[in-house]
Coordinates of C-alpha atoms in Angstrom, one line a residue:
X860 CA 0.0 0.0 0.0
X861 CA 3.0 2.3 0.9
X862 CA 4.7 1.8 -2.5
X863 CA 1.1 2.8 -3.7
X864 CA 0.5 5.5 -2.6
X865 CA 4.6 6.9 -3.3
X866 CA 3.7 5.9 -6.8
X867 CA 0.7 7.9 -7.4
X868 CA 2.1 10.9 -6.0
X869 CA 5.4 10.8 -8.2
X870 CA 2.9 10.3 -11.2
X871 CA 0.8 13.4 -9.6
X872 CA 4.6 15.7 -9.4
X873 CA 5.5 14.2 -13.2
X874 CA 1.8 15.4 -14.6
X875 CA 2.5 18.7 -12.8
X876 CA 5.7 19.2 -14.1
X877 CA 4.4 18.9 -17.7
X878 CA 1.8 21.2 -17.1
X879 CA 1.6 25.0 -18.5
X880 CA 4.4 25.5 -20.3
X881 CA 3.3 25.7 -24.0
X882 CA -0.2 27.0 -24.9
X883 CA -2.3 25.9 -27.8
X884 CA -2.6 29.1 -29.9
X885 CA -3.9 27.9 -33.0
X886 CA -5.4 24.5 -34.0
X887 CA -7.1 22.9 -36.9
X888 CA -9.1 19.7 -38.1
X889 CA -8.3 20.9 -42.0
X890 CA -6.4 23.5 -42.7
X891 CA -7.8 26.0 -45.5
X892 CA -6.8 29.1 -47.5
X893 CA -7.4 32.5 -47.7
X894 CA -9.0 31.9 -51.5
X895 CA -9.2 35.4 -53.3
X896 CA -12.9 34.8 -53.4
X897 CA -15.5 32.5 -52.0
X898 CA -15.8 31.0 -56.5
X899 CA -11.9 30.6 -56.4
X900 CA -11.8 28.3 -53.7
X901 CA -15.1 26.1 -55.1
X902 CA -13.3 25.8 -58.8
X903 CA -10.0 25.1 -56.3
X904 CA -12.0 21.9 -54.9
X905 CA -14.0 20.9 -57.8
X906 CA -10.1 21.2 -60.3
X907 CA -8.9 19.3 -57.3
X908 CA -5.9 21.7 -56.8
X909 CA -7.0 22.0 -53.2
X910 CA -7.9 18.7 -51.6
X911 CA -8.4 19.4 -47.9
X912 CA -7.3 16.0 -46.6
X913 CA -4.3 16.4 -48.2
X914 CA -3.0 19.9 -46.7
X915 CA -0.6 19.0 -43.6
X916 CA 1.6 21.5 -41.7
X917 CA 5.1 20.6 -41.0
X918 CA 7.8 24.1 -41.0
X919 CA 7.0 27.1 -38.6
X920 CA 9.0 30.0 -38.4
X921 CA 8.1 33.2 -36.5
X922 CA 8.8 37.1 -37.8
X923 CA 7.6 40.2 -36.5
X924 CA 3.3 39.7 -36.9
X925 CA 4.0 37.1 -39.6
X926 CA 3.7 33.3 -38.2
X927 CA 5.4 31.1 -41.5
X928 CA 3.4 27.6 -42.1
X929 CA 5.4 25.2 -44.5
X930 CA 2.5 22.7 -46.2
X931 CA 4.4 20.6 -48.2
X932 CA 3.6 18.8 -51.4
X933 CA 2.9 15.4 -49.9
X934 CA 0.5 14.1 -51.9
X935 CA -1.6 16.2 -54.8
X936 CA -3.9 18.7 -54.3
X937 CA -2.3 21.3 -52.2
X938 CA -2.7 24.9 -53.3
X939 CA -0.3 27.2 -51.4
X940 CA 3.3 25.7 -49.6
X941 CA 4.3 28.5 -48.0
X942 CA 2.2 30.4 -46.1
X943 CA 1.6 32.7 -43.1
X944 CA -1.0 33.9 -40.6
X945 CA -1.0 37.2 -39.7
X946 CA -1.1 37.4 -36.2
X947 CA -2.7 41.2 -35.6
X948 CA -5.9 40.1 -37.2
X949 CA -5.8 36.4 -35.8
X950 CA -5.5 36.5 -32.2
X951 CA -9.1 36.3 -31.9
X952 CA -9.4 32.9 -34.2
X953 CA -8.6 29.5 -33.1
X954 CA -8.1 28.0 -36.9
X955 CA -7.2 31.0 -39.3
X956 CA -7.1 30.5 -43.0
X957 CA -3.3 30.5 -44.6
X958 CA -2.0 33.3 -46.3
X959 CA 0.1 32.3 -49.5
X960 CA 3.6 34.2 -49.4
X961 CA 4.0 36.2 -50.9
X962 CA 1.3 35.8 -53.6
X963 CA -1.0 33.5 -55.0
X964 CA 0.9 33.1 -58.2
X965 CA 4.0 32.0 -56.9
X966 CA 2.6 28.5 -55.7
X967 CA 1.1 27.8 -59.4
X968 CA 2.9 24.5 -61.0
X969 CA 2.2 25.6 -64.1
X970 CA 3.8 28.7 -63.9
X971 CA 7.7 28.0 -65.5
X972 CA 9.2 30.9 -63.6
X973 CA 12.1 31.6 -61.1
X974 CA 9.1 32.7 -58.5
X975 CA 7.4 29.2 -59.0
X976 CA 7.5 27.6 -54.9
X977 CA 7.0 24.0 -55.2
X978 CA 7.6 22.1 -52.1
X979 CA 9.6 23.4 -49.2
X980 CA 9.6 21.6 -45.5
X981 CA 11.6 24.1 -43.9
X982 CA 12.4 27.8 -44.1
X983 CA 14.1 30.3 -41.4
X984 CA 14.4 34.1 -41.2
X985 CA 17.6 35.4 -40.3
X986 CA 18.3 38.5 -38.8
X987 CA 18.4 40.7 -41.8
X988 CA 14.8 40.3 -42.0
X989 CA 15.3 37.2 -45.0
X990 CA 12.9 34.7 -45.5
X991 CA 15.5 31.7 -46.4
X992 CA 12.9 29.0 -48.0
X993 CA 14.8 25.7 -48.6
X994 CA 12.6 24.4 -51.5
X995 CA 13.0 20.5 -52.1
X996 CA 11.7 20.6 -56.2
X997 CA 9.4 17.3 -55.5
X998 CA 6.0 17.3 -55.7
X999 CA 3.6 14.4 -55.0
X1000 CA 6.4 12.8 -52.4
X1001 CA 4.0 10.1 -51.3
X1002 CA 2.7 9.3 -54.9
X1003 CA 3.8 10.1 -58.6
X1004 CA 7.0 11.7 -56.3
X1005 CA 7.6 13.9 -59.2
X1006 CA 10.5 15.8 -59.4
X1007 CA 10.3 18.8 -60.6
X1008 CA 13.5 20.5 -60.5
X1009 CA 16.2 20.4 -58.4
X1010 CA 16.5 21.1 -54.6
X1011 CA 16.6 24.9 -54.8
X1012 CA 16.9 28.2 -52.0
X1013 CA 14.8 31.1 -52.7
X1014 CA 15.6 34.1 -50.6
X1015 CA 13.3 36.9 -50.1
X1016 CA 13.2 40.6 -48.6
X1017 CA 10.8 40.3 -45.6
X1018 CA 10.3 44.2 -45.6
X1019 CA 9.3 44.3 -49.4
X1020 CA 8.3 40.3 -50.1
X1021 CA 10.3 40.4 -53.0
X1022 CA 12.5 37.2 -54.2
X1023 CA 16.4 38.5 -54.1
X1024 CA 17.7 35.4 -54.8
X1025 CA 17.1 32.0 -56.0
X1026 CA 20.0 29.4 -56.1
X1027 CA 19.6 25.9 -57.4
X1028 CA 21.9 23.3 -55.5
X1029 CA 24.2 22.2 -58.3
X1030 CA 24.5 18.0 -58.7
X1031 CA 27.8 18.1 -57.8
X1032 CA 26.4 18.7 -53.9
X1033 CA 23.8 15.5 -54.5
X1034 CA 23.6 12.1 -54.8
X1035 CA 21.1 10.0 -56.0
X1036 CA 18.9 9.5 -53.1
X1037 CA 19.4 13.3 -51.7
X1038 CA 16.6 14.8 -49.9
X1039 CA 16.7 18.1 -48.5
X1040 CA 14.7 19.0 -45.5
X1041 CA 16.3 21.4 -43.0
X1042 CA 18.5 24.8 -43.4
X1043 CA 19.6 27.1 -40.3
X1044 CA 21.4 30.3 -41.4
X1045 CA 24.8 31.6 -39.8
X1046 CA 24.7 35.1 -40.0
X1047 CA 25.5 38.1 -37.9
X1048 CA 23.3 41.5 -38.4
X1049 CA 26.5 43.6 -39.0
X1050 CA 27.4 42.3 -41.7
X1051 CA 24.5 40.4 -44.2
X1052 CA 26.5 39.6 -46.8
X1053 CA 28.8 37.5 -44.5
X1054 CA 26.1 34.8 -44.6
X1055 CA 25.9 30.3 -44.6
X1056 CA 23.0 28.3 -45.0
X1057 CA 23.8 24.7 -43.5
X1058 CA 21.1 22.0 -45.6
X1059 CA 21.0 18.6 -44.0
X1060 CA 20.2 16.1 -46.9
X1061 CA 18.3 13.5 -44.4
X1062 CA 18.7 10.6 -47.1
X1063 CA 21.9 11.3 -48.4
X1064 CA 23.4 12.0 -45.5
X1065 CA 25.2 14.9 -45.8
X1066 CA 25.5 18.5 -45.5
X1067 CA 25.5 21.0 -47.7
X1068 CA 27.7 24.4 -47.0
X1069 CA 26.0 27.8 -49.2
X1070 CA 27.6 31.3 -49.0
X1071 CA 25.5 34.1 -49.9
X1072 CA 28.6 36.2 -50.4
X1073 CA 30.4 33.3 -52.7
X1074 CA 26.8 32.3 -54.1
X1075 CA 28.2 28.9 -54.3
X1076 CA 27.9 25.3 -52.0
X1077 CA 29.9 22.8 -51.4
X1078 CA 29.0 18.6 -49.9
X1079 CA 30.4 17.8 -46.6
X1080 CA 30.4 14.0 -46.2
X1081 CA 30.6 12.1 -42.4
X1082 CA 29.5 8.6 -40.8
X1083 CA 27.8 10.8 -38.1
X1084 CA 25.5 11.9 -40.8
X1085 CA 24.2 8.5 -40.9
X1086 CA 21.1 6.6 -39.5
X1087 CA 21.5 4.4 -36.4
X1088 CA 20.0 1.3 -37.5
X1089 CA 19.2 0.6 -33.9
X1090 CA 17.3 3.9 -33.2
X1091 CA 15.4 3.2 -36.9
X1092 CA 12.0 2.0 -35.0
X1093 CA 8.8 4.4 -34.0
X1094 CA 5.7 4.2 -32.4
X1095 CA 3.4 7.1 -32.4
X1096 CA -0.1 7.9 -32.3
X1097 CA -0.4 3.9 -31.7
X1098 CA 1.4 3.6 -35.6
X1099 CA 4.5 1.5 -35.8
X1100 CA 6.6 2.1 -38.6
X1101 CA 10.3 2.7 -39.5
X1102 CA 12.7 5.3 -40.9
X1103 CA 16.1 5.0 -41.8
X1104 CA 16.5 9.0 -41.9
X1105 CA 19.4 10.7 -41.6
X1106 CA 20.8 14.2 -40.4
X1107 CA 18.0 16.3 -39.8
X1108 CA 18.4 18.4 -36.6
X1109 CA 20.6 21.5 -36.6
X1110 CA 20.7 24.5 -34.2
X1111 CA 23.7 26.8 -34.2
X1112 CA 25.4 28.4 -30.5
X1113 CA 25.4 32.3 -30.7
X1114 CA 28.7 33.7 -31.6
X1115 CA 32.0 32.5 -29.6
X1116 CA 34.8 35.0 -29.0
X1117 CA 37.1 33.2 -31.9
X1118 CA 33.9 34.1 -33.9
X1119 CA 33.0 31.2 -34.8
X1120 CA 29.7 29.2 -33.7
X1121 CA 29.1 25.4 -32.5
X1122 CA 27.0 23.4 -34.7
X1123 CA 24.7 20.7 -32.6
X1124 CA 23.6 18.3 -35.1
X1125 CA 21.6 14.7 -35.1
X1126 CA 20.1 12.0 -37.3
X1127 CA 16.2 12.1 -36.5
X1128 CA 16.6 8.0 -36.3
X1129 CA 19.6 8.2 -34.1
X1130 CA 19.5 9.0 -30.3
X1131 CA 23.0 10.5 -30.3
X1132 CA 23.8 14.5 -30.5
X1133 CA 26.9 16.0 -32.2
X1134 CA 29.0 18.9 -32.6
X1135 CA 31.5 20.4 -35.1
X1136 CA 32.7 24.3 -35.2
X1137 CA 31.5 26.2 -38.1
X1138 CA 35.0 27.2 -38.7
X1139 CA 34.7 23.6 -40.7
X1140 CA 32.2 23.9 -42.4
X1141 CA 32.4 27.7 -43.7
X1142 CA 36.1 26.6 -44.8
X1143 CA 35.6 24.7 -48.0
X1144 CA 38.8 22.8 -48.7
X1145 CA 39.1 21.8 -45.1
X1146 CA 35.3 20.9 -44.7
X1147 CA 35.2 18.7 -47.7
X1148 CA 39.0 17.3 -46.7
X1149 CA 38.5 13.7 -45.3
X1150 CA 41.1 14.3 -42.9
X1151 CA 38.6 16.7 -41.4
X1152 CA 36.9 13.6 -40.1
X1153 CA 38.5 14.0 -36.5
X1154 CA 36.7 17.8 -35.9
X1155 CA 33.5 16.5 -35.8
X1156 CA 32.5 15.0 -32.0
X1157 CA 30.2 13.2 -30.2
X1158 CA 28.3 15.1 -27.5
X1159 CA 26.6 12.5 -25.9
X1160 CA 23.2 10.0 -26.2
X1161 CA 20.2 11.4 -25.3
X1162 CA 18.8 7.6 -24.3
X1163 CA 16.3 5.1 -25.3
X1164 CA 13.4 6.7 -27.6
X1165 CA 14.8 10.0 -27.6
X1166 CA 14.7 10.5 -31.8
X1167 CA 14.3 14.1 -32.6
X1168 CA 13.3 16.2 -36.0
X1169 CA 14.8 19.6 -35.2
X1170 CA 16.1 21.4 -32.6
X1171 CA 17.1 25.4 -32.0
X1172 CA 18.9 27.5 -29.8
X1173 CA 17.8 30.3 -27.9
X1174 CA 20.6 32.4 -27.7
X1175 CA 20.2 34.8 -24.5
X1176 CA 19.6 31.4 -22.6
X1177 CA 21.6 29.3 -24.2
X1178 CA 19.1 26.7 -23.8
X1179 CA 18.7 24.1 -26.9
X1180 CA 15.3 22.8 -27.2
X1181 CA 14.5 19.7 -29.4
X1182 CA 11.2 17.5 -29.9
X1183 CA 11.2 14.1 -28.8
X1184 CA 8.8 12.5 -31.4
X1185 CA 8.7 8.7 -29.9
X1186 CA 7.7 10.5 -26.8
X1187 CA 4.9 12.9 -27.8
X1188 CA 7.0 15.6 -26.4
X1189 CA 9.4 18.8 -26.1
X1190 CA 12.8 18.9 -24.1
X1191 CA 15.5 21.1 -23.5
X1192 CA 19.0 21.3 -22.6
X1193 CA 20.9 24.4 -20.9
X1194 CA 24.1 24.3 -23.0
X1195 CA 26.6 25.4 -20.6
X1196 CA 25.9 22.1 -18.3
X1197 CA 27.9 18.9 -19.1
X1198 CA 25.1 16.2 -21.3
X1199 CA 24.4 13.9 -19.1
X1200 CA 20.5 12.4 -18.4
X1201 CA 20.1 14.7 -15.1
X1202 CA 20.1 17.8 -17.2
X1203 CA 17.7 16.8 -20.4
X1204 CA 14.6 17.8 -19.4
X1205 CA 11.6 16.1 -21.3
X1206 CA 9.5 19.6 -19.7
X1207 CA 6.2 19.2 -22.0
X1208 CA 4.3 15.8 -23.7
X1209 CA 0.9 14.9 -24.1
X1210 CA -0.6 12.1 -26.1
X1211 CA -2.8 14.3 -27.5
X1212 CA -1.6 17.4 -28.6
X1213 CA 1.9 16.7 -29.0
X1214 CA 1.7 14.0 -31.3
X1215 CA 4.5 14.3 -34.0
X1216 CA 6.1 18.1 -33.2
X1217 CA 7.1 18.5 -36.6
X1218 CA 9.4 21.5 -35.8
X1219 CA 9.6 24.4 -33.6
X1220 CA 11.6 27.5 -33.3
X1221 CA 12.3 30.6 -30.7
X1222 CA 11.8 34.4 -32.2
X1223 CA 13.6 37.3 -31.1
X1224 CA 11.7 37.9 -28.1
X1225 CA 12.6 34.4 -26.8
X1226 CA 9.0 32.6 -27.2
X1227 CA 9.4 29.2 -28.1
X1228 CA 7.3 27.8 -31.3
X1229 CA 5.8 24.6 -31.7
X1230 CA 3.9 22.8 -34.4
X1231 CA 2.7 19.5 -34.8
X1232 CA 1.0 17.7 -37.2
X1233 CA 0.5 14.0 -37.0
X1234 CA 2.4 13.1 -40.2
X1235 CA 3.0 9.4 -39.4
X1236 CA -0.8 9.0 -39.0
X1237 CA -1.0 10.7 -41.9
X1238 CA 1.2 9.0 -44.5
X1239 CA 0.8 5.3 -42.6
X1240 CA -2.7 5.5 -41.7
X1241 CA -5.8 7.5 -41.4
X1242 CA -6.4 11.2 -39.8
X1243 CA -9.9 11.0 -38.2
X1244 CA -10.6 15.0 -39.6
X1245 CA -13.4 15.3 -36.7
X1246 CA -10.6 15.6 -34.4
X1247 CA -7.6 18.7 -33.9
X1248 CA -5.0 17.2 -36.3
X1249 CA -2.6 20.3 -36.6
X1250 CA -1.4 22.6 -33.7
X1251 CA 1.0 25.6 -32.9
X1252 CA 1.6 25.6 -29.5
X1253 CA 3.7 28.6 -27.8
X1254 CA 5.7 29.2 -24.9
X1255 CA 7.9 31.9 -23.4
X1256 CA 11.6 30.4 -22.3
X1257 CA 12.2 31.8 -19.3
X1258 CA 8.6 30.3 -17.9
X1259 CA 9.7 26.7 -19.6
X1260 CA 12.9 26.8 -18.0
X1261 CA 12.2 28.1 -14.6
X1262 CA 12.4 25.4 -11.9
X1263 CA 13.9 22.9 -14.2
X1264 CA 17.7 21.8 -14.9
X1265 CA 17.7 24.1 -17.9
X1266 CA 17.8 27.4 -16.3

């Protein structure tokens, strides 16, 4: 009776403990459109360019009143892939209609232009107030998989929503079973020009190195880029499946004195974290050198069903944050303490609203974003759309971390 009743309350302290730190802000069954008109939409649905049930959330990025949402091209019949709600004239509606960014015409297929958007799972805004959208060329993934074009980056103007630059990833930086999914931007505000993109390609595993002032990229090959094959099996939302994905998380330290940052880096079906200074990878000859092999390191294992899709730094906390899909759930590390199991903190999950966080990101005011999607339920079995499929949960750092090993 005594080991009981100990039990219950240490369930009681872990339910507590999970409790309040992000808040469900926005939250759909189906996601729709801001149509031009109530007729576009109808010919939309009855052309079968916009099939509801095929319209799934999966990118989130956060500037100014503008909240990004990625929708890739999974399967046909999604209109707009990049998208935003504006957040002055939404924070009275639970499930707001998505805003194509910048325009309608730039998500048309059949337009043959530099401005086309086709499929993109992950975008970031740096602090020159650029949208960096990280465009994978496929659509149709899970049918026709149709490729398009080439993995491509399209960079825009956030002030004036116009394209400055488009850059197609030359085939010298694939392989044959590339797949680009994620892109963090190394940049500093005094000096734009001086800026990286780092690309994970999550089934090739590698990354790929771009300088805006160069406007050129080069591959970066390692075995840490690679899938565990032991950390390969999932179980969410009660669907068992396996991935053999690659390098997918990366989150970047702020600025060290030698001015330089750290990269932290994983394989979403791996339970290990890495590191490796981007004074490798911005240095092409000695990032693509195999000798380089020794600078990369391993930080440490996370432990059993810890597999992760992206993770993200806040900077004044130093905290990394990191979703812990297996787990329905959201942790955090404070990045000045050794990485060991008594300072990963698992501080949020719910088997309901936190199944799948796709990705998530903190803004400039250190509010940590969340969205989350369902997608194994989605490609492996059925999405019940009577229920809250798609979520953006938010919460502010300093509240996630207080009272926990991360602060």
């Amino acid at each position: 009776m005594g080991n009981l009743w100990i039990l219950g309350i240490l369930l009681c302290a872990s339910t507590i403990a999970f409790a309040g730190k992000l808040e469900e802000v926005f939250s759909w069954n189906k996601v729709d459109y801001e149509f031009p008109n109530k007729t576009a939409r109808e010919e939309a649905i009855a052309s079968k360019t916009f099939i509801p049930e095929h319209n799934i959330p999966v990118g989130v990025e956060k500037w100014q009143n503008k909240l990004f949402l990625t929708v890739p091209r999974w399967k046909t019949g999604v209109p707009s892939t990049l998208n935003y709600i504006d957040l002055t004239k939404s924070a009275d509606t639970k499930s707001p209609k998505l805003i194509p960014y910048p325009n309608w015409e730039s998500h048309d297929l059949t337009n043959n232009n530099d401005t086309r958007i086709i499929s993109p799972f992950r975008i970031r805004a740096d602090e020159c107030d650029r949208l960096w959208v990280l465009d994978s060329g496929i659509d149709d993934v899970l049918g026709s998989f149709n490729v398009m074009t080439g993995p491509y980056l399209l960079i825009y103007n956030l002030n004036t929503n116009e394209l400055i630059r488009k850059y197609e990833i030359p085939t010298k930086d694939l392989s044959e079973h590339s797949f680009v999914a994620n892109v963090v931007v190394d940049i500093t505000k005094s000096n734009c020009e001086d800026a990286y993109a780092y690309i994970s390609d999550f089934s090739g595993y590698a990354i790929i190195v771009y300088s805006f002032a160069k406007n050129e990229s080069w591959r970066v090959n390692h075995n840490f880029f690679h899938f565990d094959p032991l950390s390969g099996d999932y179980t969410i939302g009660k669907v068992n499946f396996q991935w053999t994905d690659g390098i997918f998380g990366l989150a970047l330290s702020p600025v060290h004195e030698n001015g330089f940052r750290t990269m932290y880096f994983h394989p979403m079906s791996s339970t290990k974290e890495f590191t490796v200074s981007t004074e490798v990878l911005k240095n092409k000859t000695r990032a693509v050198d195999p000798h380089s092999y020794y600078d990369f390191k391993l930080l440490g294992d996370r432990g059993d069903k810890t597999q992760s899709t992206t993770n993200f730094i806040d900077e004044p906390s130093n905290v990394l944050f990191y979703t812990q899909i297996n787990r329905d759930g959201i942790a955090c590390w404070n990045t000045k303490k050794p990485f060991t199991a008594d300072n990963l903190v698992l501080f949020d999950s719910d088997n309901t609203t936190l199944v799948f966080p796709n990705d998530l990101k903190v803004d400039t005011d250190s509010n940590l974003w969340v969205v989350t999607d369902r997608l194994p339920i989605f490609m492996y079995s059925h999405l019940d759309y009577q229920d809250i499929n798609f979520r953006v949960l938010k919460g502010a750092v300093k509240n996630i971390i207080a009272d926990t090993r991360c602060a």
